[in-house]
Structure formats: structure tokens, C-alpha cells
Short mmCIF file of C-alpha atoms in Angstrom, two decimals:
data_model
loop_
_atom_site.label_atom_id
_atom_site.label_comp_id
_atom_site.label_asym_id
_atom_site.label_seq_id
_atom_site.Cartn_x
_atom_site.Cartn_y
_atom_site.Cartn_z
CA MET A 1 101.97 61.30 106.39
CA ARG A 2 104.60 63.09 108.47
CA ALA A 3 103.36 66.19 110.26
CA LEU A 4 104.91 68.89 112.42
CA LEU A 5 102.74 70.74 114.93
CA VAL A 6 104.21 74.19 115.69
CA VAL A 7 102.71 75.58 118.90
CA ASN A 8 103.07 79.12 120.20
CA PRO A 9 102.46 78.77 123.96
CA LYS A 10 102.41 82.58 124.35
CA ALA A 11 99.58 83.11 121.85
CA THR A 12 96.69 85.16 123.22
CA THR A 13 94.12 82.37 123.53
CA PHE A 14 96.51 79.40 123.83
CA SER A 15 95.55 76.61 126.21
CA ALA A 16 97.34 73.38 127.01
CA ARG A 17 94.01 71.56 126.67
CA VAL A 18 93.62 72.62 123.03
CA ARG A 19 97.25 71.70 122.33
CA ASP A 20 96.80 68.23 123.80
CA VAL A 21 93.48 67.59 122.05
CA LEU A 22 94.90 68.68 118.71
CA ALA A 23 98.12 66.70 119.16
CA HIS A 24 96.22 63.55 120.13
CA ALA A 25 93.90 63.86 117.16
CA LEU A 26 96.70 64.56 114.68
CA ALA A 27 98.76 61.67 116.07
CA SER A 28 95.91 59.31 115.18
CA GLU A 29 96.04 60.52 111.56
CA THR A 30 99.76 61.24 111.03
CA ARG A 31 103.26 60.57 112.31
CA LEU A 32 103.40 63.68 114.44
CA GLU A 33 106.15 65.76 115.99
CA LEU A 34 105.17 68.63 118.31
CA VAL A 35 107.45 71.59 119.00
CA GLU A 36 106.66 74.71 121.03
CA THR A 37 108.25 77.97 119.91
CA LYS A 38 110.75 79.57 122.26
CA ALA A 39 111.28 83.02 120.76
CA ARG A 40 110.43 85.32 117.88
CA ALA A 41 111.28 83.75 114.48
CA HIS A 42 111.57 80.24 115.97
CA ALA A 43 108.60 79.12 113.86
CA VAL A 44 110.49 80.24 110.74
CA GLU A 45 113.36 77.93 111.68
CA LEU A 46 111.03 75.02 112.43
CA ALA A 47 109.19 75.31 109.11
CA THR A 48 112.47 75.67 107.22
CA SER A 49 113.73 72.46 108.82
CA ALA A 50 110.45 70.72 108.00
CA CYS A 51 111.05 71.43 104.31
CA ALA A 52 114.54 69.96 104.48
CA ASP A 53 113.27 66.90 106.38
CA ALA A 54 110.55 66.14 103.79
CA VAL A 55 107.69 66.68 106.23
CA ASP A 56 104.31 66.52 104.47
CA LEU A 57 102.29 68.89 106.64
CA VAL A 58 103.06 71.77 109.02
CA VAL A 59 100.26 72.74 111.42
CA ALA A 60 100.43 76.12 113.15
CA LEU A 61 98.64 76.52 116.49
CA GLY A 62 98.83 80.21 117.36
CA GLY A 63 97.89 83.62 116.04
CA ASP A 64 98.51 85.29 112.72
CA GLY A 65 102.11 86.04 113.67
CA THR A 66 102.82 82.33 114.16
CA VAL A 67 101.20 81.50 110.82
CA ASN A 68 103.26 84.21 109.12
CA GLU A 69 106.49 82.82 110.53
CA VAL A 70 105.61 79.28 109.43
CA VAL A 71 104.79 80.53 105.93
CA ASN A 72 108.10 82.38 105.71
CA GLY A 73 109.87 79.15 106.63
CA LEU A 74 107.93 77.13 104.06
CA MET A 75 108.76 79.64 101.33
CA THR A 76 112.49 78.96 101.71
CA ALA A 77 111.93 75.70 99.79
CA ASP A 78 111.16 75.08 96.15
CA ARG A 79 107.47 74.59 95.39
CA ALA A 80 107.75 70.81 95.03
CA ALA A 81 109.48 70.47 98.40
CA ARG A 82 107.07 72.72 100.29
CA PRO A 83 104.90 70.96 102.90
CA ALA A 84 101.20 71.76 103.04
CA LEU A 85 100.05 74.23 105.69
CA ALA A 86 97.26 73.88 108.22
CA VAL A 87 96.20 76.28 110.97
CA VAL A 88 94.30 76.21 114.25
CA PRO A 89 93.53 79.65 115.71
CA GLY A 90 95.16 80.60 119.00
CA GLY A 91 95.60 84.36 118.70
CA SER A 92 93.45 87.42 119.23
CA ALA A 93 92.14 88.06 115.70
CA ASN A 94 93.04 84.86 113.78
CA VAL A 95 92.37 86.59 110.47
CA PHE A 96 94.02 84.00 108.24
CA ALA A 97 92.24 81.01 109.79
CA ARG A 98 88.86 82.75 109.78
CA ALA A 99 89.31 83.92 106.18
CA LEU A 100 89.77 80.26 105.25
CA GLY A 101 86.44 79.45 106.88
CA PHE A 102 87.64 78.06 110.21
CA ALA A 103 85.78 78.86 113.41
CA ASP A 104 87.44 81.30 115.82
CA ASP A 105 87.03 78.71 118.59
CA PRO A 106 90.14 76.47 118.54
CA VAL A 107 88.28 73.30 119.58
CA GLU A 108 85.69 73.71 116.83
CA ALA A 109 88.44 74.63 114.36
CA THR A 110 90.33 71.45 115.33
CA GLY A 111 87.29 69.39 114.34
CA GLN A 112 87.05 71.25 111.03
CA LEU A 113 90.75 70.66 110.33
CA LEU A 114 90.51 66.94 111.05
CA GLY A 115 87.58 66.67 108.66
CA ALA A 116 89.56 68.47 105.96
CA LEU A 117 92.53 66.16 106.52
CA ARG A 118 90.41 63.00 106.27
CA GLU A 119 88.81 64.26 103.06
CA ASP A 120 92.12 65.67 101.78
CA ARG A 121 90.56 69.09 101.11
CA ARG A 122 93.25 71.51 99.95
CA ARG A 123 93.46 74.96 98.41
CA SER A 124 96.37 76.46 96.52
CA LEU A 125 96.73 80.05 97.71
CA SER A 126 98.59 83.07 96.46
CA LEU A 127 100.83 84.96 98.86
CA GLY A 128 102.17 88.47 98.97
CA ARG A 129 105.89 89.20 98.95
CA ALA A 130 107.14 92.47 100.42
CA GLU A 131 110.57 93.93 99.70
CA LEU A 132 111.21 96.86 102.03
CA SER A 133 114.10 99.25 102.30
CA VAL A 134 115.20 102.40 104.11
CA GLY A 135 117.35 104.93 102.30
CA ASP A 136 120.18 103.32 100.35
CA GLY A 137 120.27 100.26 102.58
CA PRO A 138 119.72 96.75 101.25
CA ALA A 139 116.15 95.53 100.80
CA THR A 140 114.78 92.83 103.06
CA GLN A 141 112.04 90.39 102.10
CA ARG A 142 109.01 89.07 103.98
CA TRP A 143 106.08 86.97 102.82
CA PHE A 144 102.55 87.71 103.99
CA THR A 145 99.29 85.80 103.89
CA PHE A 146 96.48 88.36 104.15
CA CYS A 147 97.60 91.98 104.60
CA ALA A 148 100.34 94.58 104.66
CA GLY A 149 100.33 98.23 105.60
CA LEU A 150 102.68 101.21 105.47
CA GLY A 151 102.27 104.24 107.70
CA LEU A 152 99.30 104.75 110.04
CA ASP A 153 98.07 101.14 109.88
CA ALA A 154 101.50 99.83 110.89
CA ASP A 155 101.84 102.54 113.53
CA VAL A 156 98.73 101.13 115.23
CA VAL A 157 100.20 97.61 115.04
CA ARG A 158 103.41 98.85 116.65
CA ALA A 159 101.52 100.60 119.45
CA VAL A 160 99.45 97.46 120.11
CA GLU A 161 102.58 95.31 120.26
CA GLY A 162 104.07 97.74 122.78
CA LYS A 163 100.99 97.49 124.98
CA ARG A 164 100.97 93.70 124.78
CA ALA A 165 104.62 93.62 125.79
CA ARG A 166 103.61 95.54 128.93
CA GLY A 167 100.99 92.92 129.74
CA VAL A 168 97.88 94.58 128.29
CA ARG A 169 95.49 91.96 126.92
CA ALA A 170 94.73 92.20 123.20
CA THR A 171 90.99 92.75 122.77
CA PRO A 172 88.89 94.39 120.03
CA ALA A 173 88.30 97.34 122.37
CA MET A 174 92.04 97.75 122.94
CA TYR A 175 92.71 97.73 119.19
CA ALA A 176 89.93 100.27 118.60
CA ARG A 177 91.19 102.62 121.34
CA THR A 178 94.74 102.37 120.06
CA GLY A 179 93.61 103.10 116.50
CA VAL A 180 91.82 106.26 117.60
CA GLN A 181 94.80 107.38 119.69
CA ARG A 182 97.31 106.86 116.89
CA PHE A 183 95.03 108.50 114.32
CA PHE A 184 94.81 111.76 116.28
CA ALA A 185 98.53 111.65 117.11
CA SER A 186 99.71 110.86 113.59
CA ARG A 187 101.56 113.17 111.23
CA GLU A 188 99.66 111.60 108.35
CA ARG A 189 96.54 113.62 109.18
CA HIS A 190 98.38 116.82 108.21
CA ASP A 191 101.40 115.70 106.19
CA VAL A 192 100.50 113.03 103.61
CA PRO A 193 103.67 110.89 103.48
CA LEU A 194 102.87 108.03 101.10
CA ARG A 195 102.97 107.68 97.32
CA LEU A 196 101.48 104.91 95.23
CA HIS A 197 103.47 104.34 92.02
CA ARG A 198 101.86 102.65 89.02
CA ALA A 199 103.21 102.29 85.51
CA GLY A 200 102.23 105.16 83.24
CA GLU A 201 100.67 107.24 86.02
CA GLU A 202 101.79 110.09 88.24
CA PRO A 203 102.52 109.04 91.85
CA GLN A 204 99.30 109.11 93.89
CA PRO A 205 99.62 110.80 97.33
CA LEU A 206 98.12 108.73 100.16
CA GLY A 207 97.62 109.31 103.85
CA LEU A 208 96.62 105.68 104.38
CA ALA A 209 97.48 102.52 102.43
CA LEU A 210 96.11 99.05 103.22
CA VAL A 211 97.14 96.13 101.01
CA CYS A 212 95.01 92.99 101.07
CA ASN A 213 95.64 89.47 99.81
CA SER A 214 92.22 88.32 101.04
CA ASP A 215 88.93 89.57 102.42
CA PRO A 216 88.52 90.64 105.21
CA TRP A 217 91.49 92.81 106.15
CA THR A 218 90.95 92.11 109.86
CA TYR A 219 88.24 91.57 112.46
CA LEU A 220 86.94 93.63 115.37
CA GLY A 221 85.57 90.82 117.49
CA PRO A 222 82.99 89.06 115.33
CA ARG A 223 82.72 91.90 112.79
CA PRO A 224 84.88 91.73 109.66
CA VAL A 225 86.62 94.92 108.52
CA ARG A 226 86.49 94.94 104.70
CA PRO A 227 88.30 97.75 102.90
CA CYS A 228 88.96 95.43 99.93
CA PRO A 229 85.81 93.29 99.60
CA GLU A 230 86.86 91.91 96.20
CA ALA A 231 90.23 90.61 97.44
CA SER A 232 90.83 86.87 97.24
CA PHE A 233 93.54 84.31 98.03
CA GLU A 234 93.20 83.20 94.40
CA LEU A 235 93.84 86.65 92.86
CA GLY A 236 96.49 89.37 92.99
CA LEU A 237 96.78 92.16 95.55
CA ASP A 238 94.14 94.77 96.34
CA LEU A 239 94.78 98.22 97.82
CA PHE A 240 92.54 100.57 99.75
CA GLY A 241 93.92 104.07 100.25
CA LEU A 242 92.80 107.50 101.33
CA SER A 243 94.40 110.51 99.69
CA SER A 244 93.94 112.56 102.87
CA LEU A 245 92.69 111.99 106.41
CA PRO A 246 90.31 114.71 107.61
CA VAL A 247 88.35 113.48 110.61
CA VAL A 248 84.75 113.44 109.39
CA PRO A 249 85.36 111.88 105.93
CA THR A 250 87.74 109.30 107.45
CA LEU A 251 85.06 108.25 109.95
CA ARG A 252 82.58 107.96 107.07
CA HIS A 253 84.94 105.64 105.21
CA LEU A 254 85.47 103.59 108.37
CA ARG A 255 81.71 103.12 108.59
CA GLN A 256 81.68 102.01 104.94
CA ILE A 257 84.25 99.25 105.46
CA LEU A 258 82.47 98.04 108.60
CA ALA A 259 79.13 97.73 106.79
CA ASP A 260 77.50 94.38 106.09
CA ASP A 261 77.75 95.18 102.37
CA PRO A 262 80.92 97.29 102.16
CA ARG A 263 81.23 99.65 99.21
CA PRO A 264 84.15 102.00 99.89
CA ARG A 265 83.74 105.12 97.76
CA GLY A 266 84.34 108.84 97.78
CA LYS A 267 86.65 111.41 96.23
CA ARG A 268 89.46 110.56 98.69
CA VAL A 269 89.22 106.78 98.16
CA VAL A 270 91.91 105.09 96.06
CA ARG A 271 91.30 101.44 95.17
CA VAL A 272 93.32 98.91 93.19
CA HIS A 273 92.08 95.38 92.44
CA ASP A 274 93.98 92.22 91.45
CA ALA A 275 97.39 93.85 90.99
CA ASP A 276 100.50 91.83 90.20
CA GLU A 277 102.70 94.43 91.87
CA LEU A 278 102.39 97.62 93.92
CA LEU A 279 105.10 100.11 94.86
CA LEU A 280 104.64 102.36 97.88
CA THR A 281 107.14 105.00 98.94
CA ALA A 282 107.20 107.48 101.81
CA THR A 283 108.70 110.93 102.21
CA HIS A 284 110.38 109.71 105.41
CA PRO A 285 110.76 106.29 107.10
CA VAL A 286 107.42 105.12 108.51
CA PRO A 287 106.26 101.88 110.19
CA PHE A 288 105.55 98.84 108.03
CA GLN A 289 103.62 95.71 108.98
CA VAL A 290 102.61 92.39 107.45
CA ASP A 291 99.91 90.12 108.90
CA GLY A 292 99.81 92.29 112.01
CA ASP A 293 103.56 91.97 112.65
CA ASP A 294 105.68 95.13 112.97
CA LEU A 295 108.70 94.92 110.66
CA GLY A 296 110.24 98.28 111.56
CA ASP A 297 110.47 101.41 109.42
CA ALA A 298 110.64 101.65 105.64
CA ASP A 299 110.49 104.40 103.04
CA ALA A 300 109.96 102.09 100.05
CA VAL A 301 108.03 98.84 99.81
CA ARG A 302 107.50 96.75 96.68
CA LEU A 303 104.64 94.28 97.06
CA THR A 304 104.24 91.39 94.65
CA ALA A 305 101.48 88.80 94.27
CA VAL A 306 102.82 85.24 93.93
CA PRO A 307 100.15 82.80 92.70
CA ASP A 308 99.99 79.11 93.62
CA ALA A 309 102.48 79.66 96.42
CA VAL A 310 101.33 77.25 99.13
CA ASP A 311 98.82 74.43 99.62
CA VAL A 312 96.54 74.84 102.62
CA VAL A 313 94.38 72.17 104.22
CA ALA A 314 90.95 73.79 104.59
#
């Protein structure tokens, strides 16, 4: 088996020790090539080349952004030519790896991955495809593994990325503080900008829209955040929305999705389960994110569930 190990040396919890342990272990099981990413989107290029070179397995060591880039590279190839994907967590949240059942600790996750490789345990997962546009400009496409968000959610992601670029360490507390700051500063609390469009229905106004391809949506430290508890990698897309964002009800809904047995409900809650396609528009360009990666502004996003998109070793 030929394998490519894609390493993001700038990932939040990256360590050379984990890289070397993983590389040594994989080299005993595969014909391994190791490449460290040099810049944003480099992992897309590496995974694209792996498809063309008939590599059997691409392993991503990094955070969710690294995994997303690798997936977008893999999806440039036809299904039959697509290498399998494996992940070892190296970021701050590691939502995709943890949703697959891997430990958040990279050394423990390495042991789990090696066991899955030896037993050839694989899952065929669905992915989400986002087509976003601004005004009359051409649409751009991006694949995502576990979540997408338009508006306030993506505004928080953008603010976090800005803080990380200034050297602030990504921690659950930093994410929580940033979320509170952006919530009280947002236009969405007073001017509901989003619309959910579904066939045969009037557009549904939304102040918040979270789209999930799996459960949970994210983690705050060890605690999963579960706005779409029925979401699954084997089903279509789920959506959790709020039609408006007054402070007290919004905090109540936050408590619901942080509960051990989450049951989001209330007159402002909008939920969609196992959808093949979702269309979100905005009254003005607003931030858009996938898998915790800021993709810029959009005023229309079409999200499509694509079943049996990629094989994952897990």
C-alpha cells in the first residue's frame, strides 16, 4: 500500500514527536511519503497529486482545516481513483477525527489508526458540497466534512482566525469569549439577514443557520455542542436555525444544545433533518465558513449532500 502523510507543522497541537512516531509506524505498514505543508491550500495540491499518482491512502496530521484541504484535493478525482482518507488530530478542536471516534490525544489516536489499518476498517462517508456566490459573480465550490455556517457562526470563525493570526492561542475559553463578543456586536440580533429556501414553502427568515453533516457540530473542550443530534455521516444534511436572536431565548437554546441529551426546541427553532439540498440566501454579503475555515463573504449558498463520497479508515 502506498501512503502519503500530509503534516501541518503549524497546527495548534502539532509536535515533531507525534509526527515521527506516526511516520515510523506508518512506514512499517505502508510505502510512505511524508510532506509538510508550506502554506494555505498546499494540502489541497498534495491530495490532488496523490490521486494522480495512484496513492492508496492519504493521512492528514493536523486540525480540521488540514483535513478539509485534503478532502478537497481528493474530491478532484473520480470515485474509483480516490485514495482512502485517514486522520490524526493535531488541531484545537479536531471535530472530524473525534466524530469518527478517535481520541483527541494524537498519540492515542495514532494507535487507534494503526489498529484500523491492520484490520482494514473503513467507512464510506457522505460529504457536503457548498456552492457560494456574491451578487452576480460566479459561484465557487468547496467540500466540507462536518459543518458549514452562514452569518453569525462564520463571523465568529473569522474573528477567531484573526486572533490566531496575531498569536493568540486557540482554546475553548477563547472561542467562547469570541462567540459572546460577536453575538453582542452582530447586526443579526436586530436585522435578521438570512433566508432558508425549500421547495413549495415560503422563505424562512433566520438570524442563525448551522448546517451539519455529522454530530456533534463542534466541541468546547471535552463537551460536544450538538445543535443537530440526529445528523450522521451516512445521511443527508441537517440544519439548526433560529428565526430571531433575542438574548434570553438564545441563551436558553445554547443550554439545550450543550445538554447531555440535547433536544433543541422552541418557537424560534428551525430544524431540518436528512436534506439532499439546502439553499440559504442573505440580504447582504455575510461571512461563510466550512469546517471552521473562513471562506469570505457570500449572499447565496447552495449546500448539497453527496453520499458515498470518500472512504475513511476508522
